[in-house]
Amino acid sequence: MTIVEFLNERLEEDERAAHAASPGTGGPERARADVAAKRGIVEGYTATYRECMDSLNDGAQSAAEEDGAWSALHAWRRALEHLAAVYAAHPDYDSSWKH
């Protein structure tokens, strides 16, 4: 299981549980907004990953542009690792994701 698959499954669970969020935590709307924000991070990583893989295949980027793309991908990956750490007790959590 990839970190993206893992996070998407956990976010699906969180979204299903959002309806039960208490008013003291902002209620269901806030819980759903939190899930949406985390999904945006996962989607940002996925898009950047695709762009990096495409640039490898077409070789159209300069070395500086390629370095920037890989740096961005690394930053997105670190964000995913932070998101996944919340679920470290889950049996599907991979300890290699620990930063």
Short mmCIF file of C-alpha atoms in Angstrom, two decimals:
data_model
loop_
_atom_site.label_atom_id
_atom_site.label_comp_id
_atom_site.label_asym_id
_atom_site.label_seq_id
_atom_site.Cartn_x
_atom_site.Cartn_y
_atom_site.Cartn_z
CA MET A 1 0.00 0.00 0.00
CA THR A 2 1.35 3.42 -0.90
CA ILE A 3 1.17 6.41 1.40
CA VAL A 4 -1.38 7.97 -0.99
CA GLU A 5 -3.62 4.90 -0.86
CA PHE A 6 -3.26 4.75 2.93
CA LEU A 7 -4.19 8.39 3.39
CA ASN A 8 -7.11 8.22 0.96
CA GLU A 9 -8.56 5.29 2.93
CA ARG A 10 -8.11 7.07 6.27
CA LEU A 11 -9.68 10.25 4.88
CA GLU A 12 -12.67 8.24 3.64
CA GLU A 13 -13.07 6.91 7.19
CA ASP A 14 -12.72 10.41 8.65
CA GLU A 15 -15.30 11.79 6.25
CA ARG A 16 -17.80 9.08 7.19
CA ALA A 17 -17.21 9.90 10.87
CA ALA A 18 -17.57 13.66 10.33
CA HIS A 19 -21.33 13.61 10.83
CA ALA A 20 -20.77 12.69 14.48
CA ALA A 21 -18.32 15.52 15.22
CA SER A 22 -19.33 17.44 18.32
CA PRO A 23 -20.13 21.15 18.29
CA GLY A 24 -17.20 21.70 20.66
CA THR A 25 -14.81 20.67 17.87
CA GLY A 26 -16.54 22.77 15.24
CA GLY A 27 -19.12 20.19 14.26
CA PRO A 28 -19.52 18.20 11.06
CA GLU A 29 -18.79 21.16 8.78
CA ARG A 30 -15.39 21.73 10.33
CA ALA A 31 -14.58 18.01 10.27
CA ARG A 32 -15.49 17.84 6.56
CA ALA A 33 -13.40 20.97 5.86
CA ASP A 34 -10.44 19.32 7.61
CA VAL A 35 -10.80 16.23 5.42
CA ALA A 36 -11.06 18.40 2.30
CA ALA A 37 -7.89 20.29 3.21
CA LYS A 38 -5.99 17.04 3.74
CA ARG A 39 -7.30 15.68 0.45
CA GLY A 40 -5.96 18.82 -1.23
CA ILE A 41 -2.50 18.02 0.12
CA VAL A 42 -2.70 14.43 -1.14
CA GLU A 43 -3.89 15.67 -4.55
CA GLY A 44 -1.08 18.25 -4.68
CA TYR A 45 1.49 15.52 -4.09
CA THR A 46 -0.09 13.26 -6.71
CA ALA A 47 -0.11 16.03 -9.33
CA THR A 48 3.50 17.00 -8.59
CA TYR A 49 4.56 13.35 -8.73
CA ARG A 50 2.95 12.98 -12.16
CA GLU A 51 4.67 16.15 -13.39
CA CYS A 52 8.06 14.87 -12.20
CA MET A 53 7.55 11.50 -13.90
CA ASP A 54 6.43 13.21 -17.11
CA SER A 55 9.50 15.45 -17.09
CA LEU A 56 11.72 12.38 -16.80
CA ASN A 57 10.04 10.86 -19.82
CA ASP A 58 10.16 13.90 -22.10
CA GLY A 59 13.44 15.47 -20.96
CA ALA A 60 12.14 18.96 -21.88
CA GLN A 61 13.08 20.66 -18.59
CA SER A 62 16.38 22.28 -17.82
CA ALA A 63 18.43 20.91 -14.95
CA ALA A 64 17.36 23.83 -12.73
CA GLU A 65 13.68 23.28 -13.52
CA GLU A 66 14.04 19.58 -12.88
CA ASP A 67 15.77 20.23 -9.54
CA GLY A 68 12.94 22.57 -8.57
CA ALA A 69 10.33 19.98 -9.49
CA TRP A 70 12.06 17.30 -7.41
CA SER A 71 12.41 19.70 -4.47
CA ALA A 72 8.69 20.43 -4.66
CA LEU A 73 7.92 16.72 -4.78
CA HIS A 74 10.07 16.16 -1.70
CA ALA A 75 8.23 18.92 0.18
CA TRP A 76 4.83 17.46 -0.74
CA ARG A 77 6.03 14.00 0.34
CA ARG A 78 7.09 15.35 3.73
CA ALA A 79 3.61 16.84 4.12
CA LEU A 80 2.08 13.42 3.43
CA GLU A 81 4.36 11.83 6.01
CA HIS A 82 3.14 14.35 8.60
CA LEU A 83 -0.49 13.59 7.70
CA ALA A 84 0.11 9.84 7.89
CA ALA A 85 1.77 10.14 11.32
CA VAL A 86 -1.65 10.91 12.82
CA TYR A 87 -2.62 7.33 11.94
CA ALA A 88 0.61 5.67 13.14
CA ALA A 89 -1.35 3.23 15.35
CA HIS A 90 -3.29 1.92 12.33
CA PRO A 91 -2.24 -1.61 11.31
CA ASP A 92 -1.66 -0.52 7.70
CA TYR A 93 0.70 2.31 8.69
CA ASP A 94 4.19 1.77 7.27
CA SER A 95 6.93 2.85 9.68
CA SER A 96 9.11 3.84 6.70
CA TRP A 97 6.77 6.86 6.35
CA LYS A 98 8.00 8.17 9.70
CA HIS A 99 10.01 11.34 9.16
#
